[in-house]
Amino acid sequence: MDATEQSLRQSLSEKSSSVEAQGNAVRALKASRAAKPDIDAAIELLNKLKLEKSAVEKELQSTISGSGNGSLNREAFRKAVVNTLERRLFYIPSFKIYSGVAGLFDYGPPGCAIKSNVLSFWRQHFILEENMLEVDCPCVTPEVVLKASGHVDKFTDLMVKDEKTGTCYRADHLLKDYCTEKLEKDLTISADKAAELKDVLAVMEDFSPEQLGAKIKEYGITAPDTKNPLSDPYPFNLMFQTSIGPSGLIPGYMRPETAQGIFVNFKDLYYYNGRKLPFAAAQIGQAFRNEISPRQGLLRVREFTLAEIEHFVDPENKSHPKFPDVAKLEFLMFPREEQMSGQSAKKLCLGEAVATGTVNNETLGYFIGRVYLFLTRLGIDKERLRFRQHLANEMAHYAADCWDAEIESSYGWIECVGIADRSAYDLRAHSDKSGVPLVAEEKFAEPKEVEKLVITPVKKELGLAFKGNQKNVVESLEAMNEEEAMEMKATLESKGEVEFFVCTLKKNVTIKKNMVSISKEKKKEHQRVFTPSVIEPSFGIGRIIYCLYEHCFSTRPSKAGDEQLNVFRFPPLVAPIKCTVFPLVQNQQFEEAAKVISKELASVGISHKIDITGTSIGKRYARTDELGVPFAITVDSETSVTIRERDSKDQIRVSLKEAASVVSSVAEGKMTWQDVWASFPHHSSAALDE
């Protein structure tokens, strides 16, 4: 816990005790009919102590809230953003006229345009600039594929039910909400209790169902809506199940991610790429998760768009030729050591982070840098973007390293992009299940004599000893590196048995000499055959877009100062409409000129809208500012027009013929507004603006 918060909680506890004791003293004096001056003096001291307690409470609340930007302020800000988004049809609840369904949303016209622009830039930034192979695979996936990947058995969240109504809740969310509310709103809890709650928040992702249930009971957490008791937590698979074909004999699921479609196509993609590594495949598509209790708007939904990259690389060489391009970037990083010691994220140089081993390898580091550039170009505030390394208890046993790009919003820090080195797990899993080797080759110029480690589990003996857990033990044995295997061999030869930790079972098992054969064999090889590792950046597009909405939202006073006007300060790159065209007044010549400009804007691919309503120009500006339109062309003569920039409200005057090309140059990033401002005559906005 923060030292200041701990000190203030301790001080508040002492002040509360003093107030209580002095209150008892006042009551005792009154009961004993003490002299009035004594009672008055005691009351004066009590009031003084209450004021001191109140001051400490305010200071503590300010500390908890982050210098006054507390949960109430965050909620008010969020409400303003969401109200604007829904009113202007960026997105709305799906099936609204039938009361909607939680976790499903429709994107309206401006929302669709922003999503399209984000995905278009994603394609340019990653697929085109990195020469990736794009695929498009079905949303419906046969069960056998997701069985191999582990989703059928392990893609679960822990759920609890209201024991009387049957309403379902996600267990960890209830515990998280309880701890967060206590820490933010209950100033009476002791420093020790606050430290305990913070510790629970830090480690709860690693809780077993039993541990989670015990905490829910310990804290007396009940159903939020009814206050009824809750069931014990139990796993709920998040995939939507279906059947393929009319017979119903082929079970399937709506895919929970797009990655598996790439993995199962690895062999064909490898051949398409000329049997060369490294290469990357990418896919943009819908994914589906049957969330237990969807909330937080676009941040936790049941159908969403993912953009995923699978970069296949030789596990013995994870360098990247373009890493120097991003090595000098500095941004907020949150390595696991800082998290464990209670520190905050700090700015690190990416090159140094890779050189010191904080980031596992250059390829992983390169994608972290590219993700940073992508998000900040979209309009994400770089001061509210951090890259957090997964703690040991968050990482899968096979992962080499994992980082999340987290964006701060009114809901806190939100994971929007996961960047993981998944080793060779996925390709091996599908190779084992399908019987098709998903491997790559490295041909040698001259044959090499190599000493190969051969681990041969004796499945019959392992089956007798471990029954249903045989597969887990076999996989762990086969996954041993050379050092582990030779150490096991020596122990088995000297003692006849050895204790062996199986990650997927999370426990030690006893391996006997007759259960595994470990040896080294010398062979001459003309090529090396291996299973590639995969670096996977996975982007939650809806989450990125929602955080972008918050980061770009602001208000400013109207010209009269009698109201606050909403503004979305989207960069032109993602703005839903790049430009509006306004005839200053309803005049046929001006309207004809507006149509000419509109035609020219359309011919250069600039999205725009003509507004020929009789509304005042100031109100038209305000309407388009609220949609995030960066530029407005006002036709106020037959030969020239003004172009207004949304954020500064500055205006320039250009000829009618130049208008479309100027807007196009700025909207496409060929020029900045500063360049344009320096090149054309300025125009006073006082008469036209809000």
XYZ file of C-alpha atoms in Angstrom:
690
model
C 0.000 0.000 0.000
C 1.117 3.591 -0.678
C 2.964 4.933 2.408
C 0.889 8.147 2.458
C -2.384 6.212 2.356
C -1.191 3.864 5.102
C -0.176 6.791 7.326
C -3.504 8.573 6.740
C -5.545 5.443 7.501
C -3.574 4.997 10.728
C -4.124 8.658 11.617
C -7.854 8.412 10.830
C -8.160 5.338 13.040
C -6.519 7.258 15.908
C -8.707 10.326 15.329
C -11.849 8.130 15.274
C -10.831 6.579 18.598
C -10.211 10.043 20.060
C -13.629 11.308 18.870
C -15.336 8.233 20.315
C -13.518 8.589 23.643
C -14.276 12.326 23.889
C -17.920 11.671 22.978
C -18.131 9.202 25.861
C -16.513 11.802 28.133
C -19.131 14.432 27.161
C -21.953 11.977 27.798
C -20.457 11.057 31.185
C -20.186 14.737 32.209
C -23.809 15.348 31.232
C -24.963 12.222 33.073
C -23.156 13.322 36.239
C -24.603 16.838 35.950
C -21.118 18.379 35.838
C -20.605 22.124 35.844
C -21.607 23.856 32.570
C -18.082 25.280 31.923
C -16.658 21.723 32.124
C -19.293 20.358 29.734
C -18.768 23.282 27.298
C -14.994 22.753 27.342
C -15.469 19.037 26.678
C -17.869 19.771 23.786
C -15.399 22.313 22.337
C -12.636 19.681 22.407
C -15.006 17.135 20.812
C -15.822 19.542 17.973
C -12.115 20.237 17.470
C -11.384 16.511 17.255
C -14.261 16.047 14.777
C -12.809 18.797 12.558
C -9.386 17.144 12.685
C -10.962 13.790 11.791
C -12.871 15.395 8.904
C -9.652 16.959 7.563
C -7.878 13.593 7.626
C -10.896 11.977 5.905
C -10.772 14.552 3.098
C -7.029 14.107 2.648
C -7.411 10.316 2.592
C -10.276 10.517 0.077
C -8.160 12.764 -2.126
C -5.230 10.322 -1.915
C -7.415 7.312 -2.728
C -9.087 9.137 -5.604
C -5.861 10.331 -7.168
C -5.604 14.034 -6.355
C -9.321 14.599 -6.356
C -10.155 12.758 -9.593
C -12.239 10.234 -7.683
C -14.765 7.616 -8.609
C -17.634 10.137 -8.577
C -15.765 12.379 -11.033
C -14.938 9.362 -13.200
C -18.556 8.236 -13.201
C -19.810 11.714 -14.127
C -17.259 11.923 -16.959
C -18.187 8.437 -18.194
C -21.887 9.298 -18.130
C -21.249 12.419 -20.236
C -19.223 10.418 -22.768
C -21.692 7.523 -23.025
C -24.721 9.837 -23.252
C -23.074 11.682 -26.146
C -22.040 8.451 -27.877
C -25.536 6.982 -27.694
C -27.335 10.232 -28.562
C -25.153 10.760 -31.638
C -25.499 7.075 -32.586
C -21.841 6.040 -32.270
C -23.225 2.891 -30.667
C -26.456 1.788 -29.000
C -27.677 -1.357 -27.217
C -28.732 -4.038 -29.710
C -32.418 -4.954 -30.050
C -33.301 -1.808 -28.122
C -37.045 -1.897 -28.931
C -37.181 -5.327 -27.252
C -35.361 -4.027 -24.149
C -31.971 -5.185 -25.459
C -29.659 -8.037 -24.472
C -26.718 -7.410 -22.141
C -23.330 -7.492 -23.824
C -24.571 -6.856 -27.386
C -24.230 -3.474 -29.131
C -24.902 -1.977 -32.566
C -22.491 0.507 -34.119
C -24.292 3.461 -35.726
C -22.979 5.469 -38.715
C -20.183 7.415 -36.934
C -19.202 4.334 -34.912
C -18.993 2.225 -38.074
C -16.877 4.879 -39.765
C -14.437 5.065 -36.839
C -14.194 1.270 -36.635
C -13.553 1.087 -40.374
C -10.841 3.767 -40.108
C -9.164 1.996 -37.156
C -9.134 -1.331 -39.012
C -7.924 0.335 -42.209
C -4.992 1.863 -40.328
C -4.327 -1.486 -38.586
C -4.061 -3.153 -42.006
C -1.704 -0.459 -43.238
C 0.437 -0.345 -40.089
C 0.797 -4.106 -39.658
C -0.261 -6.144 -42.701
C 1.117 -3.837 -45.417
C 4.151 -2.389 -43.648
C 5.208 -5.766 -42.186
C 4.320 -7.777 -45.324
C 1.967 -10.125 -43.451
C -0.294 -12.799 -44.932
C -3.976 -12.027 -44.288
C -6.513 -14.823 -43.907
C -10.250 -14.937 -43.220
C -11.514 -18.073 -41.461
C -15.036 -19.185 -40.403
C -16.567 -18.114 -37.102
C -18.057 -21.594 -36.593
C -15.306 -23.957 -35.432
C -15.500 -27.766 -35.023
C -15.130 -28.999 -31.456
C -12.018 -31.053 -32.267
C -10.064 -27.861 -33.081
C -10.968 -26.175 -29.798
C -10.416 -29.413 -27.891
C -6.836 -29.466 -29.169
C -6.281 -25.804 -28.287
C -7.546 -26.346 -24.728
C -10.598 -24.096 -24.998
C -13.167 -26.879 -24.479
C -11.597 -27.869 -21.156
C -10.120 -24.630 -19.864
C -11.857 -21.580 -21.384
C -13.874 -20.894 -18.247
C -14.702 -18.230 -15.680
C -15.893 -18.959 -12.159
C -19.601 -18.283 -11.671
C -21.904 -17.993 -8.666
C -25.712 -18.058 -8.598
C -28.273 -16.240 -6.500
C -29.576 -19.224 -4.538
C -33.189 -17.990 -4.698
C -33.576 -16.375 -8.139
C -30.910 -18.288 -10.093
C -29.358 -15.066 -11.449
C -25.707 -15.658 -12.405
C -22.715 -13.478 -11.547
C -19.029 -13.721 -12.272
C -17.473 -14.560 -8.919
C -14.222 -12.611 -9.261
C -16.120 -9.475 -10.340
C -18.190 -9.543 -7.135
C -15.041 -9.881 -5.030
C -13.243 -7.166 -7.027
C -16.210 -4.778 -6.700
C -16.403 -5.389 -2.942
C -12.684 -4.724 -2.402
C -12.630 -1.662 -4.679
C -15.712 -0.098 -3.078
C -14.349 -0.677 0.415
C -11.010 0.899 -0.487
C -12.535 3.903 -2.270
C -15.558 4.665 -0.115
C -15.094 3.163 3.363
C -12.597 5.448 5.088
C -13.063 3.688 8.431
C -11.226 0.488 7.505
C -7.825 0.095 9.139
C -4.504 0.292 7.325
C -4.069 -3.474 7.825
C -7.522 -4.206 6.346
C -6.839 -1.911 3.378
C -3.523 -3.699 2.769
C -5.347 -7.056 2.900
C -7.954 -5.921 0.354
C -5.251 -4.617 -1.993
C -3.417 -7.909 -1.697
C -6.625 -9.787 -2.596
C -7.034 -7.582 -5.697
C -3.452 -8.322 -6.717
C -3.628 -12.124 -6.439
C -7.309 -12.973 -6.992
C -6.736 -14.076 -10.597
C -4.792 -17.015 -9.183
C -7.519 -18.047 -6.703
C -8.944 -21.564 -6.930
C -12.746 -21.944 -6.788
C -12.391 -22.891 -3.106
C -10.269 -19.827 -2.267
C -12.622 -17.488 -4.144
C -15.653 -18.993 -2.409
C -13.983 -18.680 0.979
C -13.310 -14.959 0.444
C -16.885 -14.329 -0.723
C -18.171 -15.982 2.475
C -15.583 -14.257 4.695
C -16.591 -10.802 3.427
C -20.308 -11.589 3.492
C -20.762 -10.823 -0.203
C -24.321 -11.406 -1.419
C -26.203 -11.091 -4.725
C -26.004 -7.381 -5.731
C -29.648 -7.084 -6.793
C -31.441 -9.079 -4.082
C -28.893 -9.476 -1.254
C -29.686 -13.209 -1.332
C -26.967 -15.747 -0.470
C -24.747 -17.030 -3.291
C -23.779 -20.537 -4.356
C -20.188 -21.767 -4.246
C -18.194 -20.737 -7.348
C -18.036 -23.245 -10.208
C -16.508 -23.088 -13.729
C -18.611 -21.956 -16.667
C -17.330 -22.413 -20.238
C -17.568 -19.105 -22.103
C -17.967 -20.509 -25.614
C -21.277 -20.467 -27.488
C -21.989 -24.091 -28.419
C -23.686 -25.115 -31.653
C -23.903 -28.102 -33.999
C -22.798 -28.208 -37.619
C -25.199 -29.732 -40.115
C -28.823 -30.892 -39.726
C -27.944 -34.209 -38.066
C -26.380 -32.462 -35.090
C -23.586 -35.055 -35.075
C -20.733 -32.564 -35.538
C -20.434 -30.437 -32.384
C -18.983 -26.975 -32.811
C -18.561 -23.591 -31.185
C -18.583 -19.964 -32.214
C -14.886 -19.132 -32.106
C -13.688 -17.366 -28.935
C -10.660 -15.977 -30.825
C -9.434 -15.828 -34.415
C -5.993 -17.349 -33.768
C -6.889 -21.030 -34.182
C -7.825 -20.516 -37.841
C -4.262 -19.337 -38.475
C -2.615 -22.178 -36.552
C -4.486 -24.931 -38.392
C -3.500 -23.329 -41.718
C 0.198 -23.023 -40.785
C 1.407 -25.727 -43.187
C -0.245 -24.133 -46.229
C 0.835 -20.633 -45.235
C 4.417 -21.834 -44.719
C 4.495 -23.284 -48.235
C 2.820 -20.150 -49.639
C 5.632 -18.119 -48.075
C 8.266 -20.187 -49.884
C 8.963 -22.348 -46.807
C 10.785 -19.449 -45.163
C 10.738 -18.165 -41.599
C 10.007 -15.802 -40.027
C 6.617 -14.837 -41.400
C 3.403 -13.497 -39.936
C -0.236 -14.231 -40.664
C -3.024 -11.866 -39.611
C -6.778 -12.001 -39.330
C -9.541 -9.519 -38.528
C -12.888 -11.001 -37.541
C -15.673 -11.519 -35.054
C -15.203 -13.561 -31.894
C -17.786 -14.685 -29.355
C -17.707 -15.177 -25.595
C -20.798 -15.945 -23.550
C -19.872 -13.583 -20.729
C -21.489 -14.408 -17.393
C -22.386 -10.825 -16.505
C -21.408 -8.372 -19.261
C -20.848 -4.800 -18.124
C -18.734 -1.729 -18.811
C -20.302 -1.055 -22.210
C -18.031 -1.898 -25.144
C -15.310 -3.202 -22.809
C -16.948 -6.533 -21.977
C -19.309 -7.844 -24.640
C -20.486 -11.172 -26.037
C -19.622 -10.514 -29.686
C -16.636 -8.390 -30.652
C -14.008 -7.726 -33.290
C -10.487 -9.056 -32.855
C -7.443 -8.276 -34.967
C -4.770 -10.889 -34.340
C -1.255 -11.543 -35.624
C 0.630 -14.829 -35.373
C 4.315 -14.205 -36.109
C 6.102 -17.536 -36.618
C 9.802 -17.548 -35.760
C 12.687 -19.962 -35.204
C 12.773 -20.614 -31.422
C 16.580 -20.484 -31.567
C 16.655 -17.039 -33.197
C 14.135 -14.468 -31.991
C 16.101 -11.447 -33.180
C 14.326 -8.976 -35.476
C 16.019 -7.051 -38.313
C 13.800 -3.995 -37.782
C 14.166 -3.828 -33.995
C 16.544 -0.809 -34.229
C 13.598 1.148 -35.716
C 11.792 1.020 -32.343
C 14.696 0.517 -29.917
C 14.899 4.194 -28.922
C 11.209 4.531 -28.046
C 10.515 5.434 -24.416
C 7.139 4.830 -22.823
C 5.480 3.613 -19.629
C 6.363 0.007 -18.837
C 5.329 -2.002 -15.778
C 7.642 -5.014 -15.345
C 6.568 -7.739 -12.935
C 9.280 -6.822 -10.381
C 7.809 -3.322 -9.989
C 4.313 -4.776 -9.628
C 5.391 -7.238 -6.944
C 7.194 -4.534 -4.953
C 4.226 -2.133 -5.066
C 5.863 0.414 -7.376
C 4.268 2.239 -10.302
C 4.869 1.992 -14.037
C 7.849 4.029 -15.223
C 9.241 5.209 -18.540
C 11.789 2.776 -19.959
C 13.760 2.723 -23.183
C 12.572 -0.295 -25.187
C 16.097 -1.147 -26.372
C 17.362 -1.238 -22.782
C 14.373 -3.324 -21.671
C 15.272 -5.988 -24.273
C 19.031 -5.754 -23.591
C 18.539 -6.326 -19.840
C 16.088 -9.218 -20.366
C 13.068 -7.355 -18.977
C 11.489 -8.092 -22.366
C 12.368 -11.648 -23.398
C 13.501 -11.119 -26.999
C 13.799 -8.646 -29.884
C 10.777 -9.892 -31.832
C 8.508 -9.510 -28.806
C 10.075 -6.082 -28.160
C 9.594 -5.051 -31.789
C 5.872 -5.766 -31.650
C 5.537 -3.935 -28.326
C 7.081 -0.893 -30.016
C 4.848 -1.205 -33.083
C 1.741 -1.508 -30.887
C 2.782 1.662 -29.026
C 3.138 3.555 -32.319
C -0.203 2.226 -33.581
C -2.160 3.240 -30.479
C -0.621 6.703 -30.140
C -1.165 7.453 -33.851
C -4.854 6.595 -33.362
C -5.132 9.244 -30.665
C -4.530 7.317 -27.431
C -2.861 9.561 -24.830
C 0.688 8.233 -24.359
C 0.611 9.284 -20.682
C -2.404 6.994 -20.137
C -0.914 4.013 -21.968
C 1.315 1.457 -20.300
C 2.710 -1.966 -21.091
C 2.255 -4.319 -18.143
C 4.161 -7.590 -17.939
C 2.185 -10.641 -16.827
C 2.966 -11.916 -13.352
C 4.189 -15.496 -13.067
C 0.751 -16.645 -11.862
C -0.947 -15.105 -14.931
C 1.214 -16.774 -17.556
C 0.518 -20.139 -19.124
C 3.235 -22.692 -18.340
C 4.386 -22.732 -21.974
C 4.629 -18.934 -22.440
C 8.070 -17.325 -22.569
C 6.872 -13.777 -21.840
C 3.614 -11.780 -22.055
C 2.830 -8.066 -21.984
C -0.507 -6.244 -22.115
C -1.002 -2.789 -23.591
C -3.283 -1.252 -20.960
C -5.120 2.024 -21.532
C -6.416 4.100 -18.627
C -10.107 4.946 -18.800
C -12.843 5.924 -16.352
C -13.065 2.193 -15.527
C -9.356 2.053 -14.593
C -6.571 0.383 -16.578
C -8.068 -1.723 -19.385
C -6.207 -4.493 -21.228
C -6.663 -3.676 -24.931
C -3.803 -5.538 -26.630
C -2.072 -8.717 -25.505
C 1.455 -9.359 -26.846
C 2.624 -12.865 -25.971
C 5.492 -15.180 -26.821
C 3.498 -18.441 -26.792
C 6.510 -20.626 -27.665
C 5.555 -23.625 -29.824
C 2.533 -24.706 -27.766
C -0.241 -24.078 -30.309
C 1.374 -25.748 -33.310
C 2.418 -28.735 -31.182
C -1.098 -29.111 -29.777
C -2.666 -29.194 -33.258
C 0.088 -31.482 -34.591
C -0.576 -33.987 -31.802
C -4.354 -33.917 -32.217
C -4.518 -33.924 -36.036
C -1.501 -36.129 -36.756
C -0.291 -33.536 -39.304
C 3.231 -32.236 -38.531
C 3.116 -28.432 -38.347
C 6.851 -27.870 -38.614
C 9.465 -25.800 -40.424
C 12.842 -26.792 -41.857
C 16.323 -25.298 -41.899
C 18.527 -26.846 -44.606
C 22.265 -27.118 -43.817
C 24.936 -26.203 -46.388
C 26.905 -29.257 -45.183
C 25.582 -32.290 -43.265
C 25.962 -31.912 -39.500
C 26.576 -34.550 -36.881
C 24.232 -33.695 -34.065
C 23.531 -35.204 -30.701
C 19.790 -35.390 -30.203
C 17.903 -35.689 -26.950
C 15.330 -38.471 -27.117
C 12.620 -38.562 -24.440
C 10.323 -41.572 -24.748
C 7.539 -41.760 -22.152
C 6.346 -45.337 -21.542
C 2.637 -44.630 -21.895
C 1.485 -48.014 -20.588
C 3.267 -47.574 -17.245
C 2.255 -43.910 -16.995
C -1.356 -44.844 -17.728
C -1.368 -47.436 -14.924
C 0.151 -44.948 -12.492
C -1.696 -41.735 -13.408
C -4.852 -42.905 -15.227
C -6.772 -39.804 -16.440
C -3.752 -37.559 -15.831
C -1.488 -39.606 -18.102
C -1.642 -37.076 -20.975
C -0.611 -34.170 -18.709
C 2.394 -36.104 -17.413
C 3.446 -37.213 -20.933
C 3.255 -33.640 -22.256
C 5.343 -32.307 -19.369
C 7.978 -35.022 -19.813
C 8.250 -34.363 -23.544
C 8.511 -30.616 -22.932
C 11.643 -30.929 -20.751
C 14.749 -29.122 -21.928
C 18.074 -30.950 -22.138
C 19.323 -29.883 -18.709
C 16.122 -31.014 -16.957
C 16.037 -34.311 -18.874
C 19.659 -35.272 -18.150
C 19.234 -34.381 -14.472
C 16.148 -36.645 -14.348
C 18.067 -39.443 -16.095
C 20.902 -39.257 -13.515
C 18.462 -39.289 -10.586
C 16.490 -42.237 -12.006
C 19.685 -44.221 -12.521
C 20.909 -43.527 -8.971
C 17.642 -43.624 -7.005
C 15.121 -45.348 -9.265
C 12.542 -42.565 -8.952
C 12.281 -38.777 -9.002
C 9.781 -36.067 -8.002
C 8.600 -34.187 -11.103
C 6.451 -31.049 -11.232
C 3.621 -31.183 -13.802
C 2.590 -27.598 -14.631
C -0.860 -28.461 -15.942
C -1.662 -30.414 -12.765
C 0.072 -27.847 -10.528
C 1.624 -30.587 -8.397
C 4.583 -32.971 -8.086
C 4.276 -36.573 -9.227
C 6.654 -39.498 -8.740
C 8.307 -40.743 -11.935
C 9.876 -44.222 -11.763
C 12.664 -45.613 -13.929
C 10.312 -47.839 -15.946
C 8.079 -44.880 -16.921
C 10.436 -42.965 -19.232
C 13.486 -43.534 -21.397
C 15.951 -40.647 -21.786
C 18.981 -40.883 -24.090
C 21.168 -38.997 -26.521
C 21.762 -40.210 -30.044
C 24.316 -39.037 -32.607
C 22.989 -38.533 -36.119
C 24.096 -36.931 -39.377
C 21.471 -34.486 -40.509
C 21.026 -32.508 -43.729
C 18.368 -30.292 -42.231
C 16.876 -29.313 -38.939
C 13.149 -29.852 -38.488
C 11.517 -27.868 -35.707
C 8.216 -26.489 -34.472
C 8.242 -22.678 -34.769
C 7.534 -20.418 -31.834
C 4.804 -17.820 -32.224
C 4.670 -14.205 -31.080
C 1.015 -13.149 -30.865
C -0.219 -9.561 -30.681
C -4.010 -9.690 -30.156
C -6.079 -6.478 -30.417
C -9.522 -5.959 -28.875
C -10.811 -3.413 -31.385
C -13.952 -2.445 -29.420
C -11.929 -1.792 -26.274
C -9.417 0.351 -28.152
C -12.232 2.362 -29.740
C -14.018 2.957 -26.412
C -10.777 4.158 -24.772
C -10.199 6.389 -27.811
C -13.663 7.915 -27.267
C -12.768 8.792 -23.681
C -9.295 10.120 -24.509
C -10.668 12.362 -27.285
C -13.711 13.681 -25.382
C -13.735 17.172 -23.874
C -16.078 20.096 -23.290
C -15.669 23.814 -23.881
C -17.918 26.813 -23.227
C -20.176 28.176 -25.929
C -19.520 31.673 -27.258
C -22.199 33.063 -24.938
C -20.728 31.109 -22.038
C -24.142 29.791 -21.029
C -23.509 26.093 -21.812
C -20.770 23.500 -22.184
C -20.357 22.052 -25.680
C -19.095 18.511 -26.265
C -16.113 17.965 -28.558
C -14.494 14.730 -29.767
C -10.924 15.622 -30.736
C -10.337 12.645 -33.032
C -7.206 12.797 -35.205
C -8.167 13.103 -38.899
C -6.859 9.535 -39.339
C -9.838 8.056 -37.448
C -12.470 10.816 -37.525
C -15.801 9.425 -38.783
C -16.275 12.348 -41.170
C -13.212 14.326 -42.261
C -14.996 17.490 -43.339
C -18.347 19.279 -43.428
C -19.392 21.754 -46.097
C -21.666 24.666 -45.084
C -23.161 27.332 -47.306
C -23.143 30.332 -44.945
C -26.736 31.187 -45.849
C -29.431 29.531 -47.948
C -28.341 30.917 -51.284
C -28.454 29.096 -54.624
C -24.972 30.240 -55.725
C -23.435 29.170 -52.388
C -25.249 25.819 -52.507
C -23.998 25.186 -56.059
C -20.441 25.981 -54.918
C -20.885 23.570 -51.977
C -21.912 20.809 -54.393
C -18.796 21.408 -56.514
C -16.578 21.107 -53.419
C -18.490 17.985 -52.335
C -17.841 16.352 -55.716
C -14.129 17.159 -55.513
C -13.876 15.808 -51.936
C -15.596 12.584 -53.003
C -13.202 12.196 -55.957
C -10.178 12.198 -53.604
C -11.843 9.832 -51.111
C -12.514 12.323 -48.301
C -15.636 11.486 -46.264
C -17.770 14.600 -45.804
C -21.252 15.913 -45.229
C -23.134 18.937 -46.630
C -25.355 20.865 -44.218
C -27.703 23.288 -45.989
C -30.060 23.795 -43.069
C -30.886 27.355 -42.135
C -29.407 26.883 -38.652
C -26.807 29.432 -37.544
C -23.264 28.575 -38.555
C -22.202 28.459 -34.895
C -24.734 25.745 -34.119
C -23.666 23.795 -37.185
C -20.046 23.964 -36.025
C -21.096 22.748 -32.569
C -23.020 19.799 -34.059
C -20.047 18.640 -36.105
C -17.560 19.199 -33.242
C -19.664 16.774 -31.218
C -19.186 14.180 -33.985
C -15.436 14.813 -34.011
C -15.294 16.276 -37.547
C -11.854 17.965 -37.782
C -12.516 20.444 -40.625
C -15.414 22.596 -41.825
C -15.567 24.425 -45.142
C -17.885 27.441 -45.085
C -18.983 28.790 -48.470
C -19.451 32.527 -48.006
C -18.673 33.733 -51.548
C -18.666 32.389 -55.093
C -14.868 32.435 -55.419
C -13.396 31.604 -52.002
C -14.254 29.718 -48.811
C -13.064 29.466 -45.202
C -11.688 26.273 -43.689
C -12.080 25.939 -39.920
C -10.016 23.579 -37.759
C -12.010 21.984 -34.922
C -9.572 22.082 -31.966
C -8.145 25.595 -32.348
C -11.238 27.007 -34.112
C -8.760 28.856 -36.350
C -9.874 29.636 -39.903
C -8.044 30.248 -43.168
C -9.334 31.547 -46.495
C -8.633 29.614 -49.701
C -9.963 29.741 -53.232
C -12.920 27.572 -54.137
C -10.711 25.399 -56.347
C -8.117 24.798 -53.591
C -10.548 23.791 -50.806
C -10.763 20.042 -51.478
C -7.015 19.570 -52.025
C -6.123 21.481 -48.827
C -8.509 19.414 -46.696
C -7.316 16.214 -48.401
C -3.642 17.021 -47.695
C -4.256 17.625 -43.982
C -6.724 14.752 -43.510
C -4.290 12.271 -45.086
C -1.325 13.523 -43.071
C 0.602 14.995 -46.001
C 0.501 18.407 -44.297
C -0.194 19.571 -40.752
C -2.667 22.310 -39.840
C 0.355 24.408 -38.817
C 1.696 24.090 -42.390
C -1.655 25.197 -43.815
C -1.983 28.020 -41.268
C 1.389 29.366 -42.381
C 0.526 29.147 -46.088
C -2.889 30.837 -46.394
C -4.528 34.071 -45.231
C -6.181 33.889 -41.813
C -9.854 34.587 -41.314
C -11.472 36.003 -38.202
C -13.790 33.438 -36.612
C -15.499 35.815 -34.213
C -18.561 36.365 -36.378
C -19.006 32.753 -37.366
C -18.098 30.546 -34.446
C -20.105 29.441 -31.457
